[in-house]
């Protein structure tokens, strides 16, 4: 996976942890800016309009996640049925799609749909004269398209993630293919009953991981589509540096993510919950919080470093699990039994594997840093000026600051798509290098 | 298993199908027919004050909602709108020692209705005794009839009338009311006219006039803290007052269904007289002595203080508002215009409005007129989306839209032009030949090509273009060689640096330019470059403060000045060129002093008959344009981008023609033929 290269298990009580941590981070942000207790008390919005905004965002998120889940499963299952090469190819495609910067996807869609085809996107349309003969279908269709358009765009990178997950997590299941075939079980039953039953608990964990990331993507999508939702207002608050609104966004975002995580528990099957510091630390919407904290002026100079550290934190649990799996399969105890010294054991059996794992982690972290910097720069164009000029040139087209720039991008999104394509390609290459370098447990 | 498979494959398909259907419905709901026109404007939502539109778009929007009594038609002639007919008459009032004397005078006049019927000869329509005065109404404005009638009653004991003027530094109204309530001579005060709040003029008759003035002076000394002055202006035997009668067209309704009456027009004009707004009709409204609604609200009678022919023009394109609305909003009219807009008598009504949009709906549903949606403060992104999805019909100004998306550019009629005023008292510019040389050296085509915005060619006429009396006077063609020739004839030769000199005096002057407008600055720079080719060394002086600029003009402290000249319907040019206005503080900024021109200006100012105006205008221009008092440069136009939805064969053929929203609202095929008005005075029944 792009967000978590390898599989990791969530801690116990994930929804509650996310809910509380969202509020805690909001309070922390307000305290860091020396805000009054009254402002702290207003962390959770009391106005129904703000909850209504969150409701709109929740609908978009649920639609996008469900669409990604079902499409990912459908594609993954079809690929599995077609054989191993198809699975590998599909997984690669999934990774490629997941590597696309969401801002480029959103502007690409708008540029094609509105700019090229001249078809409407409800949330972006100017006021129009309602025809006297407008019937309920038109009203319903317009309202539905207002939600579906951003949901479908948001679903694209999530689909990529799920497709990759369905393909790569299959190796974590018990391969019953031979025994089921021997018992004369039809292929469809083997796939959709036996294999899917094993996959669903894994997908539940993957979907929970996606729930932590999707709201950050949603911010960009809502901002580009001008959706009057939680993400759009948080993106605006981040752009303008409105600390109170950002803190409120963290708190309401925590509630939303907690609800989504609870919703994911409706998927059948359950994996063992884990204890420990790393899962407890990693399973939080760190990247969402980071985007918020980058709105503070003091964070400008270290934006890339902060994102990189956060990416390391987010991936720490899965990489630790990967290393634990690898370490358990290394012949350490037999070597000790044969009298090899610890230094010899480390040099002979551990060092190379450890080094390759570290390189893989760094490559994956670098790819994710690149993608998250694209998100951060899209939301806060001022960060670009702090980057290396070559990187700044790459990220510049992604930041559509003014309405005039937006109009130019709509008319000709080629510069933005080019920049998005280069970033996606770079991230995909790094991910592939990471996968090549990383040792696999047998 | 079946359920799982159905969900896995069914959900994406269901979402895709829903997306396809909803996108299609959304497309269909945006792809409207020709039932409405969407206009995108980059300006903020206007205040909707029908008398002070800030932009051309606001003006045209308001023209759809409100109707004037008289409109300037497409052919530039006066077209009756709310007023069906109008006619000028005049009232002559004379005062006698007592009522019996007035009645005897009346009997003398009535005796003239004999076999020869001298009343018809004098155009005398009625004579009435009111207390000790005799009021004569003439259907003709010529003084001959008045003179004939007055000769008959000259032997009676006519009381002279004294015109007095009261000036005060403080508001006069309450002090005046108290005085009228307290004095015993109130019946001798026949006319009171307030000019603003602190100046008023009175007409007092009889021998008590000096005593009344003294009493008034004493009263004001006490009440107005000694800041008021009372002085007699003139003494006249009779009072002559022009009267304009306007018959309101029957069946005209406000958009709320109530009928339009003369009372509404009266309330509107009274309201406007009380405002200090810089509207073109301001001067004519000041001259109104009284307003009266007659014949159950079907006739408006406007009495003017003096013979002012162009007064009719004050009513042209001046929107009329319902009297009831004006009364209801007397405390906050300006806020009321935007918050609770008055119903109008135009083709459309404001049916909905928000902070950033406004919908105009035709008053008569089902007609050919479309609805309008005006979106204000529209961002470039919204404009781009509107043009890409073809959900917008007009983008205003056109510069707000991407040019590749434009189908057609539409230009609004010109409302003003840029001119250079010459100070004819300047040492160099007092020579008319040199002013002519500068005109020859001015290449307006180059200005129009090189300056930003949509600019139009102009003629040299003093008057607005497109009116029934416009002359299209030819301007001096660009001939640099001719200009140089004139300079040489006048003894100016070029030195080595290319500057014209005469007796070591260089041809130097300063061009005064108002600040704050890029067009002015760039135009001035181009002009300086063009005149430099002639040999004139011109410096630009930018005056940022508008009041300081106006002060410089009034005090003639300039050599040449670049000025925006707003077009007006009125044919009165007296304030700008008459020698009485040439002294410092006057409005004859150029300082033109020519007795012949004065006579022509006065004659034009006294002309009541619109049909006679063209010949008088030609006479005036034939004399005044010879003096080259100003140099006309170009008109400025608003430019709107019309999308494919509005393009048709007719408009494509006349793409460069000026155009208004009204033309969209009332398609030419369905519009009533523009009436040809010869503007002859109607004979009284």
mmCIF file with all atom_site columns, C-alpha atoms in Angstrom, chain A residues 150-253:
data_model
loop_
_atom_site.group_PDB
_atom_site.id
_atom_site.type_symbol
_atom_site.label_atom_id
_atom_site.label_alt_id
_atom_site.label_comp_id
_atom_site.label_asym_id
_atom_site.label_entity_id
_atom_site.label_seq_id
_atom_site.pdbx_PDB_ins_code
_atom_site.Cartn_x
_atom_site.Cartn_y
_atom_site.Cartn_z
_atom_site.occupancy
_atom_site.B_iso_or_equiv
_atom_site.pdbx_formal_charge
_atom_site.auth_seq_id
_atom_site.auth_comp_id
_atom_site.auth_asym_id
_atom_site.auth_atom_id
_atom_site.pdbx_PDB_model_num
ATOM 1   C CA . UNK A 1 150 ? -16.286 14.758  -5.864 1.00 0.00 ? 150 UNK A CA 1
ATOM 2   C CA . UNK A 1 151 ? -16.913 11.288  -4.419 1.00 0.00 ? 151 UNK A CA 1
ATOM 3   C CA . UNK A 1 152 ? -15.863 9.598   -7.657 1.00 0.00 ? 152 UNK A CA 1
ATOM 4   C CA . UNK A 1 153 ? -12.733 11.703  -7.961 1.00 0.00 ? 153 UNK A CA 1
ATOM 5   C CA . UNK A 1 154 ? -11.851 10.959  -4.342 1.00 0.00 ? 154 UNK A CA 1
ATOM 6   C CA . UNK A 1 155 ? -12.505 7.278   -5.006 1.00 0.00 ? 155 UNK A CA 1
ATOM 7   C CA . UNK A 1 156 ? -9.823  7.100   -7.722 1.00 0.00 ? 156 UNK A CA 1
ATOM 8   C CA . UNK A 1 157 ? -6.706  7.061   -5.480 1.00 0.00 ? 157 UNK A CA 1
ATOM 9   C CA . UNK A 1 158 ? -8.588  5.026   -2.885 1.00 0.00 ? 158 UNK A CA 1
ATOM 10  C CA . UNK A 1 159 ? -9.441  2.480   -5.590 1.00 0.00 ? 159 UNK A CA 1
ATOM 11  C CA . UNK A 1 160 ? -5.762  2.259   -6.433 1.00 0.00 ? 160 UNK A CA 1
ATOM 12  C CA . UNK A 1 161 ? -4.974  1.572   -2.792 1.00 0.00 ? 161 UNK A CA 1
ATOM 13  C CA . UNK A 1 162 ? -7.667  -1.136  -2.486 1.00 0.00 ? 162 UNK A CA 1
ATOM 14  C CA . UNK A 1 163 ? -6.690  -2.811  -5.759 1.00 0.00 ? 163 UNK A CA 1
ATOM 15  C CA . UNK A 1 164 ? -3.100  -2.981  -4.580 1.00 0.00 ? 164 UNK A CA 1
ATOM 16  C CA . UNK A 1 165 ? -4.239  -4.240  -1.160 1.00 0.00 ? 165 UNK A CA 1
ATOM 17  C CA . UNK A 1 166 ? -6.490  -6.971  -2.597 1.00 0.00 ? 166 UNK A CA 1
ATOM 18  C CA . UNK A 1 167 ? -3.643  -8.205  -4.768 1.00 0.00 ? 167 UNK A CA 1
ATOM 19  C CA . UNK A 1 168 ? -0.807  -7.975  -2.262 1.00 0.00 ? 168 UNK A CA 1
ATOM 20  C CA . UNK A 1 169 ? -2.671  -9.106  0.872  1.00 0.00 ? 169 UNK A CA 1
ATOM 21  C CA . UNK A 1 170 ? -3.718  -12.321 -0.835 1.00 0.00 ? 170 UNK A CA 1
ATOM 22  C CA . UNK A 1 171 ? -0.375  -13.767 0.153  1.00 0.00 ? 171 UNK A CA 1
ATOM 23  C CA . UNK A 1 172 ? -1.325  -13.321 3.807  1.00 0.00 ? 172 UNK A CA 1
ATOM 24  C CA . UNK A 1 173 ? -4.242  -15.695 3.393  1.00 0.00 ? 173 UNK A CA 1
ATOM 25  C CA . UNK A 1 174 ? -4.052  -19.475 3.535  1.00 0.00 ? 174 UNK A CA 1
ATOM 26  C CA . UNK A 1 175 ? -3.899  -20.816 0.010  1.00 0.00 ? 175 UNK A CA 1
ATOM 27  C CA . UNK A 1 176 ? -6.785  -23.303 -0.143 1.00 0.00 ? 176 UNK A CA 1
ATOM 28  C CA . UNK A 1 177 ? -6.802  -23.422 -3.916 1.00 0.00 ? 177 UNK A CA 1
ATOM 29  C CA . UNK A 1 178 ? -5.343  -26.905 -4.276 1.00 0.00 ? 178 UNK A CA 1
ATOM 30  C CA . UNK A 1 179 ? -7.463  -28.580 -1.617 1.00 0.00 ? 179 UNK A CA 1
ATOM 31  C CA . UNK A 1 180 ? -10.681 -26.921 -2.766 1.00 0.00 ? 180 UNK A CA 1
ATOM 32  C CA . UNK A 1 181 ? -10.012 -27.818 -6.348 1.00 0.00 ? 181 UNK A CA 1
ATOM 33  C CA . UNK A 1 182 ? -9.313  -31.393 -5.294 1.00 0.00 ? 182 UNK A CA 1
ATOM 34  C CA . UNK A 1 183 ? -12.673 -31.453 -3.575 1.00 0.00 ? 183 UNK A CA 1
ATOM 35  C CA . UNK A 1 184 ? -14.325 -30.275 -6.780 1.00 0.00 ? 184 UNK A CA 1
ATOM 36  C CA . UNK A 1 185 ? -15.347 -26.868 -5.517 1.00 0.00 ? 185 UNK A CA 1
ATOM 37  C CA . UNK A 1 186 ? -16.236 -24.637 -8.511 1.00 0.00 ? 186 UNK A CA 1
ATOM 38  C CA . UNK A 1 187 ? -13.875 -21.682 -9.246 1.00 0.00 ? 187 UNK A CA 1
ATOM 39  C CA . UNK A 1 188 ? -16.486 -19.054 -8.412 1.00 0.00 ? 188 UNK A CA 1
ATOM 40  C CA . UNK A 1 189 ? -17.166 -20.589 -5.027 1.00 0.00 ? 189 UNK A CA 1
ATOM 41  C CA . UNK A 1 190 ? -13.444 -20.954 -4.330 1.00 0.00 ? 190 UNK A CA 1
ATOM 42  C CA . UNK A 1 191 ? -12.938 -17.274 -5.060 1.00 0.00 ? 191 UNK A CA 1
ATOM 43  C CA . UNK A 1 192 ? -16.049 -15.548 -3.709 1.00 0.00 ? 192 UNK A CA 1
ATOM 44  C CA . UNK A 1 193 ? -16.693 -17.753 -0.721 1.00 0.00 ? 193 UNK A CA 1
ATOM 45  C CA . UNK A 1 194 ? -13.420 -19.179 0.541  1.00 0.00 ? 194 UNK A CA 1
ATOM 46  C CA . UNK A 1 195 ? -10.876 -16.636 -0.623 1.00 0.00 ? 195 UNK A CA 1
ATOM 47  C CA . UNK A 1 196 ? -13.093 -13.617 0.019  1.00 0.00 ? 196 UNK A CA 1
ATOM 48  C CA . UNK A 1 197 ? -13.896 -14.842 3.506  1.00 0.00 ? 197 UNK A CA 1
ATOM 49  C CA . UNK A 1 198 ? -10.185 -14.809 4.284  1.00 0.00 ? 198 UNK A CA 1
ATOM 50  C CA . UNK A 1 199 ? -9.683  -11.447 2.600  1.00 0.00 ? 199 UNK A CA 1
ATOM 51  C CA . UNK A 1 200 ? -12.421 -9.508  4.346  1.00 0.00 ? 200 UNK A CA 1
ATOM 52  C CA . UNK A 1 201 ? -10.731 -9.225  7.764  1.00 0.00 ? 201 UNK A CA 1
ATOM 53  C CA . UNK A 1 202 ? -7.594  -7.981  6.056  1.00 0.00 ? 202 UNK A CA 1
ATOM 54  C CA . UNK A 1 203 ? -9.598  -5.520  3.979  1.00 0.00 ? 203 UNK A CA 1
ATOM 55  C CA . UNK A 1 204 ? -11.298 -4.295  7.117  1.00 0.00 ? 204 UNK A CA 1
ATOM 56  C CA . UNK A 1 205 ? -7.917  -3.299  8.498  1.00 0.00 ? 205 UNK A CA 1
ATOM 57  C CA . UNK A 1 206 ? -6.923  -1.754  5.167  1.00 0.00 ? 206 UNK A CA 1
ATOM 58  C CA . UNK A 1 207 ? -10.140 0.244   5.036  1.00 0.00 ? 207 UNK A CA 1
ATOM 59  C CA . UNK A 1 208 ? -9.572  1.501   8.571  1.00 0.00 ? 208 UNK A CA 1
ATOM 60  C CA . UNK A 1 209 ? -6.110  2.621   7.487  1.00 0.00 ? 209 UNK A CA 1
ATOM 61  C CA . UNK A 1 210 ? -7.682  4.372   4.511  1.00 0.00 ? 210 UNK A CA 1
ATOM 62  C CA . UNK A 1 211 ? -10.184 6.101   6.795  1.00 0.00 ? 211 UNK A CA 1
ATOM 63  C CA . UNK A 1 212 ? -7.249  7.857   8.444  1.00 0.00 ? 212 UNK A CA 1
ATOM 64  C CA . UNK A 1 213 ? -5.950  9.136   5.105  1.00 0.00 ? 213 UNK A CA 1
ATOM 65  C CA . UNK A 1 214 ? -9.079  9.752   3.059  1.00 0.00 ? 214 UNK A CA 1
ATOM 66  C CA . UNK A 1 215 ? -10.156 12.909  4.963  1.00 0.00 ? 215 UNK A CA 1
ATOM 67  C CA . UNK A 1 216 ? -6.877  14.568  3.994  1.00 0.00 ? 216 UNK A CA 1
ATOM 68  C CA . UNK A 1 217 ? -7.528  13.746  0.342  1.00 0.00 ? 217 UNK A CA 1
ATOM 69  C CA . UNK A 1 218 ? -11.098 14.931  0.826  1.00 0.00 ? 218 UNK A CA 1
ATOM 70  C CA . UNK A 1 219 ? -9.826  18.347  1.869  1.00 0.00 ? 219 UNK A CA 1
ATOM 71  C CA . UNK A 1 220 ? -8.129  18.804  -1.482 1.00 0.00 ? 220 UNK A CA 1
ATOM 72  C CA . UNK A 1 221 ? -11.084 17.457  -3.458 1.00 0.00 ? 221 UNK A CA 1
ATOM 73  C CA . UNK A 1 222 ? -13.617 19.620  -1.636 1.00 0.00 ? 222 UNK A CA 1
ATOM 74  C CA . UNK A 1 223 ? -11.358 22.623  -2.001 1.00 0.00 ? 223 UNK A CA 1
ATOM 75  C CA . UNK A 1 224 ? -11.004 22.148  -5.753 1.00 0.00 ? 224 UNK A CA 1
ATOM 76  C CA . UNK A 1 225 ? -14.697 21.315  -6.244 1.00 0.00 ? 225 UNK A CA 1
ATOM 77  C CA . UNK A 1 226 ? -15.840 24.156  -3.984 1.00 0.00 ? 226 UNK A CA 1
ATOM 78  C CA . UNK A 1 227 ? -17.925 21.733  -1.941 1.00 0.00 ? 227 UNK A CA 1
ATOM 79  C CA . UNK A 1 228 ? -19.458 23.363  1.109  1.00 0.00 ? 228 UNK A CA 1
ATOM 80  C CA . UNK A 1 229 ? -18.245 20.626  3.418  1.00 0.00 ? 229 UNK A CA 1
ATOM 81  C CA . UNK A 1 230 ? -15.895 19.962  6.297  1.00 0.00 ? 230 UNK A CA 1
ATOM 82  C CA . UNK A 1 231 ? -12.896 19.510  3.996  1.00 0.00 ? 231 UNK A CA 1
ATOM 83  C CA . UNK A 1 232 ? -13.499 22.691  2.045  1.00 0.00 ? 232 UNK A CA 1
ATOM 84  C CA . UNK A 1 233 ? -13.766 24.799  5.180  1.00 0.00 ? 233 UNK A CA 1
ATOM 85  C CA . UNK A 1 234 ? -10.702 23.159  6.757  1.00 0.00 ? 234 UNK A CA 1
ATOM 86  C CA . UNK A 1 235 ? -8.712  23.741  3.564  1.00 0.00 ? 235 UNK A CA 1
ATOM 87  C CA . UNK A 1 236 ? -9.764  27.381  3.635  1.00 0.00 ? 236 UNK A CA 1
ATOM 88  C CA . UNK A 1 237 ? -8.805  27.634  7.303  1.00 0.00 ? 237 UNK A CA 1
ATOM 89  C CA . UNK A 1 238 ? -5.399  26.095  6.562  1.00 0.00 ? 238 UNK A CA 1
ATOM 90  C CA . UNK A 1 239 ? -4.848  28.509  3.690  1.00 0.00 ? 239 UNK A CA 1
ATOM 91  C CA . UNK A 1 240 ? -5.780  31.530  5.772  1.00 0.00 ? 240 UNK A CA 1
ATOM 92  C CA . UNK A 1 241 ? -4.116  30.289  8.960  1.00 0.00 ? 241 UNK A CA 1
ATOM 93  C CA . UNK A 1 242 ? -7.312  30.311  11.012 1.00 0.00 ? 242 UNK A CA 1
ATOM 94  C CA . UNK A 1 243 ? -6.124  28.389  14.048 1.00 0.00 ? 243 UNK A CA 1
ATOM 95  C CA . UNK A 1 244 ? -9.532  28.111  15.714 1.00 0.00 ? 244 UNK A CA 1
ATOM 96  C CA . UNK A 1 245 ? -11.111 26.703  12.565 1.00 0.00 ? 245 UNK A CA 1
ATOM 97  C CA . UNK A 1 246 ? -8.229  24.264  12.107 1.00 0.00 ? 246 UNK A CA 1
ATOM 98  C CA . UNK A 1 247 ? -8.586  23.030  15.685 1.00 0.00 ? 247 UNK A CA 1
ATOM 99  C CA . UNK A 1 248 ? -12.308 22.690  15.167 1.00 0.00 ? 248 UNK A CA 1
ATOM 100 C CA . UNK A 1 249 ? -11.584 20.798  11.934 1.00 0.00 ? 249 UNK A CA 1
ATOM 101 C CA . UNK A 1 250 ? -9.306  18.381  13.829 1.00 0.00 ? 250 UNK A CA 1
ATOM 102 C CA . UNK A 1 251 ? -12.001 17.730  16.419 1.00 0.00 ? 251 UNK A CA 1
ATOM 103 C CA . UNK A 1 252 ? -14.828 17.239  13.925 1.00 0.00 ? 252 UNK A CA 1
ATOM 104 C CA . UNK A 1 253 ? -12.465 15.277  11.678 1.00 0.00 ? 253 UNK A CA 1
#
